[in-house]
JSON list of C-alpha atoms in Angstrom, two decimals:
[
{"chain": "A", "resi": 29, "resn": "UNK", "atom": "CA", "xyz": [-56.06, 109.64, -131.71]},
{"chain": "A", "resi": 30, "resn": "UNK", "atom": "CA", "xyz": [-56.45, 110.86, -128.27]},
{"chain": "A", "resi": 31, "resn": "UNK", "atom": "CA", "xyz": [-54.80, 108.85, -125.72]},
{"chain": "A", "resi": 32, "resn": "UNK", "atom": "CA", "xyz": [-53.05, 106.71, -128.33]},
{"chain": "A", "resi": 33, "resn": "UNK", "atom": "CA", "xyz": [-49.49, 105.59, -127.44]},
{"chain": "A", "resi": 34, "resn": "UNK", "atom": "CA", "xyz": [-46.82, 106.18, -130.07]},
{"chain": "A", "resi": 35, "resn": "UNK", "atom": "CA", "xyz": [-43.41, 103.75, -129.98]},
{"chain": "A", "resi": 36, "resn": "UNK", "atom": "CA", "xyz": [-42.32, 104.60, -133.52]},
{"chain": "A", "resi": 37, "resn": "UNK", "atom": "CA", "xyz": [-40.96, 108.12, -133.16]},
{"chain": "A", "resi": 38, "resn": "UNK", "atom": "CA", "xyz": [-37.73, 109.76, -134.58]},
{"chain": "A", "resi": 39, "resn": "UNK", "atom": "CA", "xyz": [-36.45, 113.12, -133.07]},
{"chain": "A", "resi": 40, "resn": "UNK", "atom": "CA", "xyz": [-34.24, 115.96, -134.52]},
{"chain": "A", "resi": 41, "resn": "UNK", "atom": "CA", "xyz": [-32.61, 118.34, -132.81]},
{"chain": "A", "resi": 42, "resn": "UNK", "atom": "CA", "xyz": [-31.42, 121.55, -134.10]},
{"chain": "A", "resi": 43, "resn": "UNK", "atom": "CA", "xyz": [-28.49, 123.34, -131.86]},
{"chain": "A", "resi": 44, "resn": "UNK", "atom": "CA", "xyz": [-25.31, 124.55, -132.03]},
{"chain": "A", "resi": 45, "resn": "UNK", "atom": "CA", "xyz": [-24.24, 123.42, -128.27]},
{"chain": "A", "resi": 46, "resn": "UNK", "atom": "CA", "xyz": [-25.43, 119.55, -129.09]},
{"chain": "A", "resi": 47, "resn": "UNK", "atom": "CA", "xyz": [-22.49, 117.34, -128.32]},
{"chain": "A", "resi": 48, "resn": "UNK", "atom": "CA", "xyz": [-24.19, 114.04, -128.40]},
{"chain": "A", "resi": 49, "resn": "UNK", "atom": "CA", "xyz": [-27.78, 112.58, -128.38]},
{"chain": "A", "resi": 50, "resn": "UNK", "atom": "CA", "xyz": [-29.19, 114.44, -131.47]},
{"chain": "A", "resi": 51, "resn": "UNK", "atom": "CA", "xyz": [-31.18, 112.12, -132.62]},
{"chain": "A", "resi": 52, "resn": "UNK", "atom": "CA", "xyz": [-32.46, 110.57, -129.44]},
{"chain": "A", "resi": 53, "resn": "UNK", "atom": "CA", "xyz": [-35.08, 111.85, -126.91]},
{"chain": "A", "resi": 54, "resn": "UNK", "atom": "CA", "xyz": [-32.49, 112.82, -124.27]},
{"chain": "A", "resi": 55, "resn": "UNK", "atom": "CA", "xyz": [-29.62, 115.00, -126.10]},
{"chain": "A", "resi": 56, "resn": "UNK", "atom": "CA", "xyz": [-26.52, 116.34, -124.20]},
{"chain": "A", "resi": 57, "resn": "UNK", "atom": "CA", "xyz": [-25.54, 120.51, -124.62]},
{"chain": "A", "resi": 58, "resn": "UNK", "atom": "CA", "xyz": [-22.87, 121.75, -122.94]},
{"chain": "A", "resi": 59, "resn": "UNK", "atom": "CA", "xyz": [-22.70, 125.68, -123.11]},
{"chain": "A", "resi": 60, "resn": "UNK", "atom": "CA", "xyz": [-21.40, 128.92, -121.49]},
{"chain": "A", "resi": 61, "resn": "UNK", "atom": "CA", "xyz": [-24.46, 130.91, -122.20]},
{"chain": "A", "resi": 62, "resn": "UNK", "atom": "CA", "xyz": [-28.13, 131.15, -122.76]},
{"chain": "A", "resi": 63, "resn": "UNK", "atom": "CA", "xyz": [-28.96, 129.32, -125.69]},
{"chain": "A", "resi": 64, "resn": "UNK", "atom": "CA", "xyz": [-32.38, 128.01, -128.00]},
{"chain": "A", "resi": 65, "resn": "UNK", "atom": "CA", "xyz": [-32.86, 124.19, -128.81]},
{"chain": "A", "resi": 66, "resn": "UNK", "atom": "CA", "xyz": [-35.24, 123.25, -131.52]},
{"chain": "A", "resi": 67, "resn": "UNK", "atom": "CA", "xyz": [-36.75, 120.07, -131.69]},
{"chain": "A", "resi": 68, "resn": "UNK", "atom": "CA", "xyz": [-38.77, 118.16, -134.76]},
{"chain": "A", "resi": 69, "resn": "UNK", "atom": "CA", "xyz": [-40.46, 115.16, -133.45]},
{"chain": "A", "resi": 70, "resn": "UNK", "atom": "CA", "xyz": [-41.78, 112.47, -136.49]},
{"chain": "A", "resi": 71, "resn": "UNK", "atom": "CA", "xyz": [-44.67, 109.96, -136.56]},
{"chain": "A", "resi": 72, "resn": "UNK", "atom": "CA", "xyz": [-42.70, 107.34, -138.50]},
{"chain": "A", "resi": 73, "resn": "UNK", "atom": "CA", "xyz": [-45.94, 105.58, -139.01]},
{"chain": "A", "resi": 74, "resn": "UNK", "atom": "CA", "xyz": [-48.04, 108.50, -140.15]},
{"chain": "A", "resi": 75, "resn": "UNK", "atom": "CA", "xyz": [-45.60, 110.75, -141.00]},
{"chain": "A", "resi": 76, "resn": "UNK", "atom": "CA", "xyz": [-46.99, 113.66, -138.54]},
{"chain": "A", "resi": 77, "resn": "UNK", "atom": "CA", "xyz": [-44.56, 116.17, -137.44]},
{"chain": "A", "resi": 78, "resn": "UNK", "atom": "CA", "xyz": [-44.39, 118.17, -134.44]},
{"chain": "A", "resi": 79, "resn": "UNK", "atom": "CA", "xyz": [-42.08, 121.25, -134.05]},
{"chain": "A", "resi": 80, "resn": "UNK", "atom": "CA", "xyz": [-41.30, 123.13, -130.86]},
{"chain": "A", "resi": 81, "resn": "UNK", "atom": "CA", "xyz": [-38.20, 125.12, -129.09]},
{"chain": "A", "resi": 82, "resn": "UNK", "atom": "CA", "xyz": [-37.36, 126.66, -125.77]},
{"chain": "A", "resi": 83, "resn": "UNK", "atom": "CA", "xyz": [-34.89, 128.76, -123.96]},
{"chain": "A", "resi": 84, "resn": "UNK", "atom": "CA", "xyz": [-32.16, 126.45, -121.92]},
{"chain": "A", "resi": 85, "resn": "UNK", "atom": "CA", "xyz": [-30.31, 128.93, -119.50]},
{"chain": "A", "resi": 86, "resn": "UNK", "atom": "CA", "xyz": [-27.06, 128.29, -117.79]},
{"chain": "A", "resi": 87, "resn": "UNK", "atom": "CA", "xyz": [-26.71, 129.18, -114.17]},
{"chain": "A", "resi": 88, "resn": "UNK", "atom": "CA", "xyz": [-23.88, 130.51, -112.31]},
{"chain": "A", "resi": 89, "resn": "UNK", "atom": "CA", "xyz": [-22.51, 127.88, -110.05]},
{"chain": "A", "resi": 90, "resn": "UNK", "atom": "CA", "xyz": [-22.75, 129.09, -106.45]},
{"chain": "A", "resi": 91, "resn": "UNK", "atom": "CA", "xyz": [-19.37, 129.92, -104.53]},
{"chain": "A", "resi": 92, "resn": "UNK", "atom": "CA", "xyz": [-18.63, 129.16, -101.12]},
{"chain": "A", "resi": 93, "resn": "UNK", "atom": "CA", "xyz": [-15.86, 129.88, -98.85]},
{"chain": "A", "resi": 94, "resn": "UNK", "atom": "CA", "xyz": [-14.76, 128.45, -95.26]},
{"chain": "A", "resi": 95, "resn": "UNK", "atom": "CA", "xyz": [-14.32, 130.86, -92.37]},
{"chain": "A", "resi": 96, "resn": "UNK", "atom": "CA", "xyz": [-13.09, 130.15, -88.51]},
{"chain": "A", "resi": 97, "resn": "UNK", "atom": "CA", "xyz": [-14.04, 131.67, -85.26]},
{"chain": "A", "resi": 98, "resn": "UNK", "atom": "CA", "xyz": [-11.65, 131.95, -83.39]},
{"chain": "A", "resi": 99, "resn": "UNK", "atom": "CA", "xyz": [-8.89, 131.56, -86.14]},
{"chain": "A", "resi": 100, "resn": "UNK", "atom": "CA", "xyz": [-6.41, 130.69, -84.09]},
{"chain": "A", "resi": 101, "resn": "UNK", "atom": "CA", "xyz": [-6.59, 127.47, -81.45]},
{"chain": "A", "resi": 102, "resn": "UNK", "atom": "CA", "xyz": [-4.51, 125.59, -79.18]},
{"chain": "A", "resi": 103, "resn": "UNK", "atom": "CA", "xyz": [-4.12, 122.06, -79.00]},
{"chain": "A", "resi": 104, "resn": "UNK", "atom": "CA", "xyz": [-7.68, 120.30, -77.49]},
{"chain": "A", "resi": 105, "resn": "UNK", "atom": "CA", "xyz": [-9.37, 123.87, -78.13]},
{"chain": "A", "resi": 106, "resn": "UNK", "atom": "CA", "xyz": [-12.92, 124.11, -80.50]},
{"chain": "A", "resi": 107, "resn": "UNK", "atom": "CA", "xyz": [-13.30, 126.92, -82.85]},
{"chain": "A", "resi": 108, "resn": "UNK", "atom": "CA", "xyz": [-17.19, 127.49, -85.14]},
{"chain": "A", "resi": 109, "resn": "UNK", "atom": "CA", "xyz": [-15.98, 127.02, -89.10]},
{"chain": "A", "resi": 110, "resn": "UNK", "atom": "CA", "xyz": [-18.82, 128.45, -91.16]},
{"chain": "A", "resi": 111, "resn": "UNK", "atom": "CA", "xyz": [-19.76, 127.92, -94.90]},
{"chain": "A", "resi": 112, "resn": "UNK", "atom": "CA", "xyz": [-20.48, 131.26, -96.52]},
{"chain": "A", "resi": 113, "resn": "UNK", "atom": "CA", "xyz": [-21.92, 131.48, -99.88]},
{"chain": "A", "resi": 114, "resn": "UNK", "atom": "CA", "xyz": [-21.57, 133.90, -102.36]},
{"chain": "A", "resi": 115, "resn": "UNK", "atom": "CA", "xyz": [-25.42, 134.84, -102.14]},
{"chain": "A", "resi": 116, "resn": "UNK", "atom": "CA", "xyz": [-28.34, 135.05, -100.09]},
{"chain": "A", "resi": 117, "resn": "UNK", "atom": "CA", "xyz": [-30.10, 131.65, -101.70]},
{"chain": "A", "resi": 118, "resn": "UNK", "atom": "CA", "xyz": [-30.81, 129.12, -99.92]},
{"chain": "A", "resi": 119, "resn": "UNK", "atom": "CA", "xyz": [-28.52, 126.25, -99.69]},
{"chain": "A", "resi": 120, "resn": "UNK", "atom": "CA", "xyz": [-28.22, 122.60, -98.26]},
{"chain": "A", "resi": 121, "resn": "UNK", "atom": "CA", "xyz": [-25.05, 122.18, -96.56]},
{"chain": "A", "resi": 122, "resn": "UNK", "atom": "CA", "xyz": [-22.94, 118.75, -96.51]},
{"chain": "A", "resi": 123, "resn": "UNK", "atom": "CA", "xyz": [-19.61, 119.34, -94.43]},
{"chain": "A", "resi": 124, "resn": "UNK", "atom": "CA", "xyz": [-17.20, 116.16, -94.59]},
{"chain": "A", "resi": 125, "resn": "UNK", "atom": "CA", "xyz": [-17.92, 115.38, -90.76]},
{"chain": "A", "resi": 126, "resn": "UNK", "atom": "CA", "xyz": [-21.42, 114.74, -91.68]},
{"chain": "A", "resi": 127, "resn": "UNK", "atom": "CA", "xyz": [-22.98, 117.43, -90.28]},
{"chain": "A", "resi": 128, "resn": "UNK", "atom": "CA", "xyz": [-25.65, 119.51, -92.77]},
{"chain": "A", "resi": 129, "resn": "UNK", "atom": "CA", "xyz": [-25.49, 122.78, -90.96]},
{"chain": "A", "resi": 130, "resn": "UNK", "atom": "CA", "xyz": [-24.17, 125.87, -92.34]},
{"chain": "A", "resi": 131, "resn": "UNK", "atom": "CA", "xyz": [-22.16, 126.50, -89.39]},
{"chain": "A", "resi": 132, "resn": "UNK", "atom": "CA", "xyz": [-20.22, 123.71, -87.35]},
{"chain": "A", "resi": 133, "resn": "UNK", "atom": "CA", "xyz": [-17.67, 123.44, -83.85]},
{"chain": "A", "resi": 134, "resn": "UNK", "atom": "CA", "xyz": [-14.83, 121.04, -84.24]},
{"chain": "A", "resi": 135, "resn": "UNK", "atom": "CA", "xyz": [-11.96, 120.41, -82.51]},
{"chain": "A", "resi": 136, "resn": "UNK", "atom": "CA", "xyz": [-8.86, 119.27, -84.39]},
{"chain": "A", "resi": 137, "resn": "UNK", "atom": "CA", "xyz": [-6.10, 116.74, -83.57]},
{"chain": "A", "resi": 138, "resn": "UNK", "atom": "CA", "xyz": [-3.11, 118.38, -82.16]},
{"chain": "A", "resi": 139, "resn": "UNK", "atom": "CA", "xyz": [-1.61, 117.56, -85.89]},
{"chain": "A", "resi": 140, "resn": "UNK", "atom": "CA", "xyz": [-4.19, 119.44, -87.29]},
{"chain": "A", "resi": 141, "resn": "UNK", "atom": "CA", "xyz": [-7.24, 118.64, -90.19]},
{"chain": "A", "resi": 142, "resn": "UNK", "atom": "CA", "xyz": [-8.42, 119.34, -93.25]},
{"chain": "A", "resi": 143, "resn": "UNK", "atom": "CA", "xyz": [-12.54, 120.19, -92.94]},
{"chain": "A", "resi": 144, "resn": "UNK", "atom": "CA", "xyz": [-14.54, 120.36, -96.39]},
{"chain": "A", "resi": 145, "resn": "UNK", "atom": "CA", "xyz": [-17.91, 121.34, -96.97]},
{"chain": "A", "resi": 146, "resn": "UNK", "atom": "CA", "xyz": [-20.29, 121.20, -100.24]},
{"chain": "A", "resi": 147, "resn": "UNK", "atom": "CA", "xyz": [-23.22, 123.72, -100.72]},
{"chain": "A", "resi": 148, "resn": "UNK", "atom": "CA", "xyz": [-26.20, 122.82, -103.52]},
{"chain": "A", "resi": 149, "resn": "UNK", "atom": "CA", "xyz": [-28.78, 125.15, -104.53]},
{"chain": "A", "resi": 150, "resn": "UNK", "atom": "CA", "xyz": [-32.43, 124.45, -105.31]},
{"chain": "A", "resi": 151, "resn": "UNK", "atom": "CA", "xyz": [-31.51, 123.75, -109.33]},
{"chain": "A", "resi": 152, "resn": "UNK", "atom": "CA", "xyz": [-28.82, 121.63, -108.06]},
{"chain": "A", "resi": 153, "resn": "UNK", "atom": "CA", "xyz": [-25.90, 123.45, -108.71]},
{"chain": "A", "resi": 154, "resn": "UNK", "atom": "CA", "xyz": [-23.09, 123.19, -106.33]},
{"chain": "A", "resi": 155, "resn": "UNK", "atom": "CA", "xyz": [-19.73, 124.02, -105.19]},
{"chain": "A", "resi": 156, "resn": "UNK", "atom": "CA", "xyz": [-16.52, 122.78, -102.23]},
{"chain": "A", "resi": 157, "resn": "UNK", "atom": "CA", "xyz": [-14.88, 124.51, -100.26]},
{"chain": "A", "resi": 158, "resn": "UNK", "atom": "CA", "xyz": [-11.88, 123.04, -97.54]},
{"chain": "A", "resi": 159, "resn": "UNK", "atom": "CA", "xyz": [-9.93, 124.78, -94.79]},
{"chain": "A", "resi": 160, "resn": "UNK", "atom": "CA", "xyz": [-7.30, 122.79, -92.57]},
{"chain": "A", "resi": 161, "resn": "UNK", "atom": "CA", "xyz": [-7.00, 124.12, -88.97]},
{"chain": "A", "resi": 162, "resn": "UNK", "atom": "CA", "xyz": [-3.85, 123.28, -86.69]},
{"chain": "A", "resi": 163, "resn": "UNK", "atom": "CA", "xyz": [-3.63, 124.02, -83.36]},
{"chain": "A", "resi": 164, "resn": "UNK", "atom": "CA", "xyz": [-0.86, 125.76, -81.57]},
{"chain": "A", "resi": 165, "resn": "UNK", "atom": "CA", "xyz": [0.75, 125.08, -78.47]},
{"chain": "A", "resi": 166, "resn": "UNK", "atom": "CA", "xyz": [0.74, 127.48, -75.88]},
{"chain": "A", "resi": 167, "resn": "UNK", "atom": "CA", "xyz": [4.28, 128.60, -75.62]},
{"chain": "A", "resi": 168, "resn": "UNK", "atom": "CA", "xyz": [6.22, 131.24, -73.90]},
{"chain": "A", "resi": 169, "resn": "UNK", "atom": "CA", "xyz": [9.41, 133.54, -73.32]},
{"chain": "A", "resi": 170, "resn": "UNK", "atom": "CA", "xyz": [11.18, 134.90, -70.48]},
{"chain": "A", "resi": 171, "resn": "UNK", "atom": "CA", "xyz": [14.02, 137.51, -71.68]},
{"chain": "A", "resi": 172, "resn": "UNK", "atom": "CA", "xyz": [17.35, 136.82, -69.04]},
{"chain": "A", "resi": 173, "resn": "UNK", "atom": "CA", "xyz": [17.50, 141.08, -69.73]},
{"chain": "A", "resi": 174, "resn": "UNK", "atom": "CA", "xyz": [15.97, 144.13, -70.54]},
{"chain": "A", "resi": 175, "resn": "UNK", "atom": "CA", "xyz": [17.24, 148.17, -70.55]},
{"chain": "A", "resi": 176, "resn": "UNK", "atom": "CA", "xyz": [14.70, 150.64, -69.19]},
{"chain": "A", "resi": 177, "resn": "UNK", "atom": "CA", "xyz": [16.71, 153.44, -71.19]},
{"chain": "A", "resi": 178, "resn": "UNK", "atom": "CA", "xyz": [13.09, 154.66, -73.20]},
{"chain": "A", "resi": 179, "resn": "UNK", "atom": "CA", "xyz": [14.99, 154.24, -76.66]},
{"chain": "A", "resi": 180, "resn": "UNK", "atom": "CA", "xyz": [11.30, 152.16, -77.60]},
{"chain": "A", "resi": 181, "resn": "UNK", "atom": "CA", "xyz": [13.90, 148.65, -77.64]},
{"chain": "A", "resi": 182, "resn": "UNK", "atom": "CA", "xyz": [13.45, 146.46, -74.70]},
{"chain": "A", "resi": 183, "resn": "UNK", "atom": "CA", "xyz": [12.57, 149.12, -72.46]},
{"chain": "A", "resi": 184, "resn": "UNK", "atom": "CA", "xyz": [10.07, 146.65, -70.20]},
{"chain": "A", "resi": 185, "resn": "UNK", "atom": "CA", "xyz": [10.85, 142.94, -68.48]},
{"chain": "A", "resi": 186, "resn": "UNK", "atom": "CA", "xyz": [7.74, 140.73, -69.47]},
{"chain": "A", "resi": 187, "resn": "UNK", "atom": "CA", "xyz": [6.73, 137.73, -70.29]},
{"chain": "A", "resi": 188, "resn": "UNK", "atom": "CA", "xyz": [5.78, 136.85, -73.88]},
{"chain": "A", "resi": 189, "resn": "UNK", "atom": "CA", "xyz": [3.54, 134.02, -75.17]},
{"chain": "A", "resi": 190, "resn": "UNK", "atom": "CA", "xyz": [1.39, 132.79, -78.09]},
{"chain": "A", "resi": 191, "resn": "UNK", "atom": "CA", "xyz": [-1.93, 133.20, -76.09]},
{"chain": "A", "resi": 192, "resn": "UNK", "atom": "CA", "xyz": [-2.95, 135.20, -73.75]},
{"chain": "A", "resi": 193, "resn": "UNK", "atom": "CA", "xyz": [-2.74, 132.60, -70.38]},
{"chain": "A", "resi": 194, "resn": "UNK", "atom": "CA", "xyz": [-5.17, 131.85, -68.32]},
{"chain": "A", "resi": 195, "resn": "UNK", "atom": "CA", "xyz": [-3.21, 132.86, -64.75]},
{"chain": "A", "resi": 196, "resn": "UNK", "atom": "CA", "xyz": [-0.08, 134.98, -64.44]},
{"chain": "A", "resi": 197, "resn": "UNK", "atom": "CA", "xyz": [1.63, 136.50, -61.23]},
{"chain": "A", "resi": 198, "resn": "UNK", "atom": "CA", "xyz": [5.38, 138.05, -61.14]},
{"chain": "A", "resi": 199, "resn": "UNK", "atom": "CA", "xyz": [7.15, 139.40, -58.52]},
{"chain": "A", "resi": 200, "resn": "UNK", "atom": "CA", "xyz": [10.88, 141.29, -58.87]},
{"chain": "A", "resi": 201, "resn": "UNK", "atom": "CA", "xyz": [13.10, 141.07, -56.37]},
{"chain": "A", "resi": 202, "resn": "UNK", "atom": "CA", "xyz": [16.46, 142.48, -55.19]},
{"chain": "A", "resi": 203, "resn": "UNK", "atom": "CA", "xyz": [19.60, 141.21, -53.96]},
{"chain": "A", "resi": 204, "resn": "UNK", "atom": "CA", "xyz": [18.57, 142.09, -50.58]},
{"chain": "A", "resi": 205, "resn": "UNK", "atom": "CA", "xyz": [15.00, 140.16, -50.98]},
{"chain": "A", "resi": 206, "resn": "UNK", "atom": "CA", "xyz": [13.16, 143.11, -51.13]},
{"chain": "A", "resi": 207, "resn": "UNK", "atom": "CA", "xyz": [10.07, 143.24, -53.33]},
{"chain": "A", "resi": 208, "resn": "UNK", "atom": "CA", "xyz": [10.19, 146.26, -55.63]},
{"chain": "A", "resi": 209, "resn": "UNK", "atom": "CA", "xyz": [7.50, 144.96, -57.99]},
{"chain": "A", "resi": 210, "resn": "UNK", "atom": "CA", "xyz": [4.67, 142.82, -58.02]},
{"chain": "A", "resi": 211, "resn": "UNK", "atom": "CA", "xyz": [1.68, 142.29, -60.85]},
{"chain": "A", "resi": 212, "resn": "UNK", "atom": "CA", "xyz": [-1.18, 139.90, -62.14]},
{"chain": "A", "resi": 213, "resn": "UNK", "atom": "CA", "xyz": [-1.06, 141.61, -65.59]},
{"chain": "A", "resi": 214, "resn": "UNK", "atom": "CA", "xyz": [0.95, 139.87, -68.32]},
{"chain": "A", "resi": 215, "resn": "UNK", "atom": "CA", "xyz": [0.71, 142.77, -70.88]},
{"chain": "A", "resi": 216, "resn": "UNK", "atom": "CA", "xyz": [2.49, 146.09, -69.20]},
{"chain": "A", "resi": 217, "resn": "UNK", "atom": "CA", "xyz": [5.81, 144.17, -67.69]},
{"chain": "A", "resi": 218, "resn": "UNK", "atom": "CA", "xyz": [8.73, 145.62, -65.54]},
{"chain": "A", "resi": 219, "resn": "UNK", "atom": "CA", "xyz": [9.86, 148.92, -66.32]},
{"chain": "A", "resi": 220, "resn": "UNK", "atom": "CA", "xyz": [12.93, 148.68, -64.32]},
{"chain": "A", "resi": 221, "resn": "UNK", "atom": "CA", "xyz": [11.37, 151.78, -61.24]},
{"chain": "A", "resi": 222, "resn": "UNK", "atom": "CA", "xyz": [9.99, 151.44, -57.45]},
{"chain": "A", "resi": 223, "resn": "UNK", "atom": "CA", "xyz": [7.85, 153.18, -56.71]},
{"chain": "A", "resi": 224, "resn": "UNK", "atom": "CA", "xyz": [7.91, 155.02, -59.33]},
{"chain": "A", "resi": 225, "resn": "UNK", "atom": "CA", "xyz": [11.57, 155.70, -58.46]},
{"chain": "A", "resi": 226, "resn": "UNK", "atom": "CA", "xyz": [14.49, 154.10, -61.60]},
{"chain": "A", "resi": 227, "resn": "UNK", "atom": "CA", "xyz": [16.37, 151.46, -59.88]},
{"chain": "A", "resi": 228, "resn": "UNK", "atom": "CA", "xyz": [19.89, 150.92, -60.53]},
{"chain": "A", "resi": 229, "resn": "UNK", "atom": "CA", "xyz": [21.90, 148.32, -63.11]},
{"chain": "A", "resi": 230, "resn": "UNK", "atom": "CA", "xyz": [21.82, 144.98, -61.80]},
{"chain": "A", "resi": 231, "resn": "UNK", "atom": "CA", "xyz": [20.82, 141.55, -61.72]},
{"chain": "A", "resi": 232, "resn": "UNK", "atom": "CA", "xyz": [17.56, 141.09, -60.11]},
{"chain": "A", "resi": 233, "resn": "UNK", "atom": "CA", "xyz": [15.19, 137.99, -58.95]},
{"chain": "A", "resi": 234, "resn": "UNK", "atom": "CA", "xyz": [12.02, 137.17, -60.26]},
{"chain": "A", "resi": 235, "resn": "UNK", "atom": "CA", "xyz": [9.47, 134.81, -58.99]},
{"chain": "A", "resi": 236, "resn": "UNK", "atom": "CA", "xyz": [6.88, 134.01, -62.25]},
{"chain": "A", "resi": 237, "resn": "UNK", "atom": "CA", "xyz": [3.69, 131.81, -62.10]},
{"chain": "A", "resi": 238, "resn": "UNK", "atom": "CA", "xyz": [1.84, 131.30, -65.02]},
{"chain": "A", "resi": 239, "resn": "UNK", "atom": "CA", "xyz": [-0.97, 128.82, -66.56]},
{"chain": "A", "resi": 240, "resn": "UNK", "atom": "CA", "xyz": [-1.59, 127.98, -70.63]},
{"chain": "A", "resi": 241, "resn": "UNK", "atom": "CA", "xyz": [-5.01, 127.75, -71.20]},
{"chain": "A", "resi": 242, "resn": "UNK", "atom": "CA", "xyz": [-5.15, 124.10, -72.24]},
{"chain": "A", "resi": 243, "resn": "UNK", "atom": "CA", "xyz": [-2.88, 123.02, -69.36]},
{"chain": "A", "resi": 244, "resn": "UNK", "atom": "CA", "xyz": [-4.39, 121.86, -66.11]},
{"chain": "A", "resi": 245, "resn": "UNK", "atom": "CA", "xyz": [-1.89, 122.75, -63.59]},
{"chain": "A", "resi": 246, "resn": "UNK", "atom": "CA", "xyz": [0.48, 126.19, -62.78]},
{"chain": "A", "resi": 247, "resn": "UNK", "atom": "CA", "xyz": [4.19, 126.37, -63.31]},
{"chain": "A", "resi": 248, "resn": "UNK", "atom": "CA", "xyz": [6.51, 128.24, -61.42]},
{"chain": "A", "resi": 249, "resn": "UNK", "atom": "CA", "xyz": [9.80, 129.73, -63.04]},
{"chain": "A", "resi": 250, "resn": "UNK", "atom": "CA", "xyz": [12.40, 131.14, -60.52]},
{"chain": "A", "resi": 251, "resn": "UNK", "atom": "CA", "xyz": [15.39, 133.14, -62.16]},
{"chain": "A", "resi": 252, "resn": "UNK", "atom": "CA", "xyz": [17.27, 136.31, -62.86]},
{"chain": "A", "resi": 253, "resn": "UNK", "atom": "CA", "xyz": [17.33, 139.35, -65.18]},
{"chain": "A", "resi": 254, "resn": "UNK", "atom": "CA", "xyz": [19.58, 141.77, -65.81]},
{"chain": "A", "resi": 255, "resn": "UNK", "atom": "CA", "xyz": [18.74, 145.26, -65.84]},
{"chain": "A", "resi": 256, "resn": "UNK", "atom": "CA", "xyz": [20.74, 147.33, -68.12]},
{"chain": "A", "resi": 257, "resn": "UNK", "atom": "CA", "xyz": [21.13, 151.20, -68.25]}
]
């Protein structure tokens, strides 16, 4: 009757993905595709049976990938890592720090780290992603030569780093302590003139002052280059 409570009730279940349970009231399937499961539910005491079906589909587990902004960091710098799905549908966000946005600013150890992040959809589907970021240190070159000769080899005196630094000044000077060139920009370097006027082989002074971005303090180099022709 109405509102009775039945205990004595045997189940059959009628699929080709059942891999356990069939006989219970909570059956395991595991399938690749869309599939039907048919159920027959028995009154042992009366013998009344009950038949019904329905449609199980199988999602597509979301994908999610790990990007950083800027790439690239030196040591004690912060860069934005954000998760980015493979859809537009909403997702809760879990990154290993804790943090539950989609988008997050760390800064690394100078040995570098490993950042994961898990992304689960509203049927509770989910997926991981990890990225490690290591810093760099800020390092940087000063050639003891160069030759102005326009062969596209060597043809400028400059300064080369792994960042672009936070102050630079060089000056050029000759063996008779005359300044023939003079900049703040790292980038277009020495071409070996005055003036606009070439300048002879030889070996000539420079006076370079220069600041890494994560450093706190300038550093002066004094030295020579060679100019060759």
């Amino acid at each position: 009757c109405k509102g009775d409570t039945v205990s004595n009730v045997m189940y059959e279940w009628t699929s080709e993905f059942i891999v356990d349970g069939q006989n219970t009231s909570t059956p395991i399937f595991r399938a690749t595709t869309d599939f039907r499961a048919s159920v027959r539910i028995i009154n042992v005491e009366t013998g009344c049976r009950y038949d019904t079906s329905f449609l199980i589909s199988i999602l597509d587990p979301p994908e999610v990938s790990i990007t950083a902004d800027p790439e690239k960091i030196l040591i004690g710098a912060s860069t934005v890592l954000t998760a980015l799905p493979s859809d537009d549908a909403p997702y809760a966000y879990v990154w290993q720090t804790g943090e539950t946005t989609q988008a997050i600013t760390i800064t690394p150890s100078e040995w570098g780290q490993t950042y994961g992040v898990t992304i689960t959809d509203a049927f509770g589907c989910s997926d991981t992603a990890s990225i490690r970021i290591t810093p760099v240190p800020c390092a940087y070159g000063i050639p003891s030569a160069f030759s102005p000769n326009d062969d596209g080899q060597n043809d400028f005196f400059r300064v080369r780093s792994s960042c672009p630094l936070a102050h630079f000044e060089m000056k050029i000077i000759n063996r008779w302590g005359q300044e023939v060139f003079a900049t703040h920009d790292q980038e277009p370097g020495w071409d070996g003139t005055m003036r606009g006027r070439r300048l002879p082989p030889d070996v000539y002074a420079y006076c370079i002052i220069l600041k890494c971005p994560n450093e706190d303090s300038k550093q002066t180099f004094l030295g020579d280059v060679s100019l060759i022709r």
